[in-house]
Coordinates of N, CA and C in Angstrom, one line a residue:
M42 N 104.6 99.1 70.9 CA 103.2 99.4 71.4 C 103.3 99.5 73.0
D43 N 102.7 100.6 73.5 CA 102.7 100.8 75.0 C 101.6 100.0 75.6
K44 N 101.9 99.2 76.6 CA 100.9 98.3 77.3 C 100.3 99.0 78.5
R45 N 100.7 100.2 78.8 CA 100.2 100.9 80.0 C 98.8 101.2 79.9
Q46 N 98.0 101.0 81.0 CA 96.6 101.4 81.1 C 96.5 102.9 81.3
F47 N 97.4 103.5 82.1 CA 97.4 104.9 82.5 C 98.6 105.6 82.0
S48 N 98.5 106.9 81.6 CA 99.7 107.6 81.2 C 100.5 108.0 82.5
R49 N 101.7 108.3 82.3 CA 102.6 108.7 83.4 C 103.2 110.1 83.1
A50 N 103.4 110.9 84.2 CA 104.1 112.2 84.1 C 105.5 112.0 84.6
N51 N 106.4 112.7 84.0 CA 107.8 112.7 84.5 C 107.9 113.6 85.7
V52 N 108.5 113.1 86.7 CA 108.5 113.9 88.0 C 109.9 113.6 88.6
A53 N 110.2 114.3 89.7 CA 111.4 114.0 90.5 C 111.2 114.5 91.9
F54 N 110.8 113.6 92.8 CA 110.7 113.9 94.2 C 111.0 112.7 95.0
P55 N 111.4 112.9 96.3 CA 111.7 111.7 97.1 C 110.5 111.0 97.6
A56 N 110.7 109.8 98.0 CA 109.7 108.9 98.6 C 110.3 107.9 99.5
K57 N 109.5 107.3 100.4 CA 110.0 106.3 101.3 C 109.2 105.0 101.0
L58 N 109.9 103.9 101.0 CA 109.3 102.6 100.8 C 109.5 101.8 102.1
L59 N 108.4 101.1 102.5 CA 108.5 100.2 103.7 C 107.9 98.9 103.3
E60 N 108.7 97.8 103.3 CA 108.2 96.5 102.9 C 107.1 96.1 103.9
I61 N 106.0 95.6 103.3 CA 104.9 95.1 104.2 C 105.4 94.0 105.1
G62 N 105.1 94.2 106.4 CA 105.4 93.3 107.4 C 106.8 93.4 107.9
A63 N 107.6 94.3 107.4 CA 109.0 94.4 107.8 C 109.2 95.4 108.9
E64 N 110.2 95.2 109.7 CA 110.5 96.1 110.8 C 111.7 97.0 110.4
D65 N 112.2 96.9 109.3 CA 113.4 97.6 108.8 C 113.1 99.1 108.6
D66 N 114.2 99.9 108.6 CA 114.0 101.3 108.2 C 113.5 101.4 106.8
P67 N 112.8 102.5 106.5 CA 112.3 102.7 105.1 C 113.5 102.9 104.2
V68 N 113.2 102.5 102.9 CA 114.2 102.7 101.8 C 113.9 104.1 101.2
R69 N 114.8 105.0 101.1 CA 114.6 106.3 100.5 C 114.9 106.2 99.0
I70 N 114.0 106.7 98.2 CA 114.1 106.5 96.8 C 113.5 107.7 96.1
E71 N 113.8 107.9 94.8 CA 113.2 109.0 94.0 C 112.1 108.4 93.1
V72 N 111.0 109.2 93.1 CA 109.9 108.9 92.1 C 110.3 109.6 90.8
H73 N 110.4 108.8 89.7 CA 110.9 109.3 88.4 C 109.7 109.6 87.5
Q74 N 108.7 108.7 87.5 CA 107.5 108.9 86.8 C 106.3 108.5 87.7
L75 N 105.1 109.2 87.5 CA 104.0 109.0 88.3 C 102.7 108.9 87.5
G76 N 101.9 107.9 87.7 CA 100.6 107.8 87.0 C 99.6 107.2 87.9
E77 N 98.4 107.1 87.4 CA 97.2 106.6 88.2 C 97.4 105.2 88.6
G78 N 98.1 104.4 87.8 CA 98.2 103.0 88.1 C 99.5 102.6 88.7
G79 N 100.5 103.5 88.8 CA 101.8 103.1 89.3 C 102.8 104.2 89.2
C80 N 104.1 103.8 89.4 CA 105.2 104.8 89.3 C 106.4 104.1 88.8
L81 N 107.4 104.9 88.4 CA 108.7 104.4 88.1 C 109.7 105.0 89.1
L82 N 110.3 104.1 89.9 CA 111.2 104.6 91.0 C 112.7 104.5 90.5
K83 N 113.5 105.4 91.0 CA 114.9 105.5 90.6 C 115.7 105.4 91.9
G84 N 116.7 104.5 91.9 CA 117.5 104.3 93.1 C 118.8 103.7 92.8
D85 N 119.5 103.3 93.9 CA 120.9 102.7 93.7 C 120.9 101.2 93.8
E86 N 119.8 100.6 94.2 CA 119.8 99.1 94.3 C 118.5 98.5 93.7
F87 N 118.6 97.3 93.3 CA 117.4 96.6 92.8 C 116.6 96.3 94.1
L88 N 115.3 96.5 93.9 CA 114.3 96.3 95.0 C 113.9 94.8 95.1
G89 N 113.8 94.2 93.9 CA 113.3 92.8 93.8 C 111.9 92.7 93.2
V90 N 111.9 92.1 92.0 CA 110.6 91.9 91.4 C 109.7 91.1 92.3
G91 N 108.4 91.5 92.4 CA 107.5 90.8 93.2 C 107.3 91.4 94.6
R92 N 108.3 92.1 95.1 CA 108.3 92.7 96.5 C 107.1 93.7 96.6
V93 N 106.5 93.7 97.8 CA 105.4 94.6 98.0 C 105.8 95.6 99.1
F94 N 105.5 96.9 98.8 CA 105.9 98.0 99.7 C 104.7 98.9 99.9
S95 N 104.7 99.6 101.1 CA 103.8 100.8 101.2 C 104.8 101.9 100.8
I96 N 104.2 102.9 100.1 CA 105.0 104.0 99.5 C 104.5 105.3 100.0
D97 N 105.4 106.0 100.8 CA 105.0 107.3 101.3 C 105.3 108.4 100.2
L98 N 104.2 109.0 99.7 CA 104.4 110.0 98.7 C 103.8 111.3 99.2
N99 N 104.6 112.4 99.1 CA 104.1 113.7 99.5 C 104.5 114.6 98.3
V100 N 103.4 114.9 97.5 CA 103.6 115.6 96.2 C 102.8 116.9 96.3
S101 N 103.5 118.0 96.3 CA 102.9 119.3 96.4 C 101.8 119.4 97.4
G102 N 102.1 118.8 98.6 CA 101.1 118.9 99.7 C 100.1 117.8 99.7
N103 N 100.1 116.9 98.7 CA 99.2 115.8 98.7 C 99.9 114.6 99.2
Y104 N 99.4 114.0 100.3 CA 100.0 112.9 101.0 C 99.3 111.6 100.6
L105 N 100.0 110.7 100.0 CA 99.4 109.4 99.7 C 100.3 108.3 100.2
K106 N 99.7 107.1 100.5 CA 100.4 106.0 101.0 C 99.9 104.7 100.3
P107 N 100.1 104.6 99.0 CA 99.6 103.4 98.3 C 100.4 102.2 98.6
I108 N 99.9 101.0 98.3 CA 100.6 99.8 98.3 C 101.1 99.6 96.9
G109 N 102.3 99.2 96.7 CA 102.8 98.9 95.4 C 103.6 97.6 95.3
R110 N 103.6 97.0 94.1 CA 104.3 95.8 93.8 C 105.3 96.0 92.7
V111 N 106.5 95.6 92.9 CA 107.5 95.8 91.8 C 107.3 94.8 90.7
L112 N 107.0 95.3 89.5 CA 106.7 94.5 88.3 C 108.0 94.2 87.5
Y113 N 108.9 95.2 87.4 CA 110.1 95.0 86.6 C 111.2 95.9 87.1
E114 N 112.4 95.6 86.7 CA 113.6 96.5 87.0 C 114.6 96.5 85.9
Y115 N 115.3 97.6 85.8 CA 116.4 97.6 84.8 C 117.4 98.6 85.2
R116 N 118.6 98.5 84.7 CA 119.7 99.4 85.0 C 119.7 100.5 83.9
G117 N 119.8 101.8 84.3 CA 119.8 102.9 83.4 C 121.2 103.1 82.8
K118 N 121.3 104.2 82.0 CA 122.6 104.5 81.3 C 123.7 104.9 82.3
N119 N 123.3 105.5 83.4 CA 124.3 106.0 84.4 C 124.3 105.1 85.6
S120 N 124.0 103.8 85.4 CA 124.1 102.8 86.5 C 123.0 102.9 87.5
E121 N 122.1 103.9 87.4 CA 121.0 104.0 88.3 C 120.0 102.8 88.1
I122 N 119.2 102.4 89.1 CA 118.3 101.3 89.0 C 116.9 101.9 88.9
F123 N 116.1 101.4 87.9 CA 114.7 101.8 87.8 C 113.9 100.6 88.1
S124 N 112.8 100.9 88.9 CA 111.8 99.8 89.3 C 110.4 100.3 88.9
G125 N 109.8 99.5 88.1 CA 108.4 99.8 87.7 C 107.4 99.2 88.8
V126 N 106.6 100.0 89.3 CA 105.7 99.6 90.5 C 104.3 99.8 90.1
E127 N 103.5 98.8 90.4 CA 102.0 98.9 90.2 C 101.4 99.2 91.5
F128 N 100.5 100.2 91.5 CA 99.7 100.5 92.7 C 98.5 99.6 92.9
Y129 N 98.2 99.3 94.1 CA 96.9 98.7 94.4 C 96.6 99.0 95.8
G130 N 95.4 98.9 96.2 CA 95.0 99.2 97.6 C 94.9 100.7 97.9
L131 N 94.8 101.5 96.8 CA 94.6 102.9 97.0 C 93.2 103.2 97.5
E132 N 93.0 104.1 98.5 CA 91.7 104.4 99.0 C 91.1 105.3 97.9
E133 N 89.7 105.5 98.0 CA 89.0 106.2 97.0 C 89.5 107.6 96.8
E134 N 89.8 108.3 97.9 CA 90.3 109.7 97.8 C 91.7 109.7 97.1
A135 N 92.5 108.7 97.3 CA 93.8 108.7 96.7 C 93.6 108.5 95.2
T136 N 92.7 107.7 94.8 CA 92.5 107.4 93.3 C 92.1 108.7 92.6
K137 N 91.4 109.6 93.3 CA 91.1 110.9 92.8 C 92.3 111.9 92.7
T138 N 93.1 111.7 93.7 CA 94.3 112.7 93.8 C 95.4 112.4 92.8
V139 N 95.7 111.1 92.6 CA 96.8 110.7 91.7 C 96.6 111.3 90.3
P140 N 95.4 111.2 89.7 CA 95.3 111.8 88.3 C 95.5 113.3 88.4
G141 N 95.1 114.0 89.4 CA 95.4 115.4 89.6 C 96.8 115.7 89.7
I142 N 97.6 114.9 90.4 CA 99.0 115.1 90.5 C 99.7 114.9 89.1
S143 N 99.3 113.8 88.4 CA 99.8 113.6 87.1 C 99.6 114.7 86.2
K144 N 98.4 115.3 86.2 CA 98.0 116.4 85.3 C 98.8 117.6 85.7
Y145 N 99.0 117.8 87.0 CA 99.8 119.0 87.4 C 101.2 118.9 86.8
F146 N 101.9 117.7 86.9 CA 103.2 117.6 86.4 C 103.3 117.7 84.8
E147 N 102.2 117.1 84.2 CA 102.2 117.2 82.7 C 102.1 118.6 82.2
S148 N 101.5 119.5 83.0 CA 101.4 120.9 82.6 C 102.6 121.7 82.8
K149 N 103.6 121.2 83.5 CA 104.9 121.9 83.8 C 105.8 121.9 82.6

């Protein structure tokens, strides 16, 4: 049984993560799935369950910068690392944009 509140679309585009309060360089990562409530990220390293990031997303000209918290992580078949991220702190305009982005990718 799927516990997700929102559906996700399969996607493949780059994003940047910056840990809240950190001065480090952003982590470059790939968005693997995108939905209204969060995303699934694919990368080379575990990010750490519970870590909070701002996420720079530029999808088909739509720029969003939600805050996300890593809920779970697992290693894929080809040793890639997947991190499930929950969005929060999206501005009202962004909450309208994300469903449109998801629908765009679902139609492809």
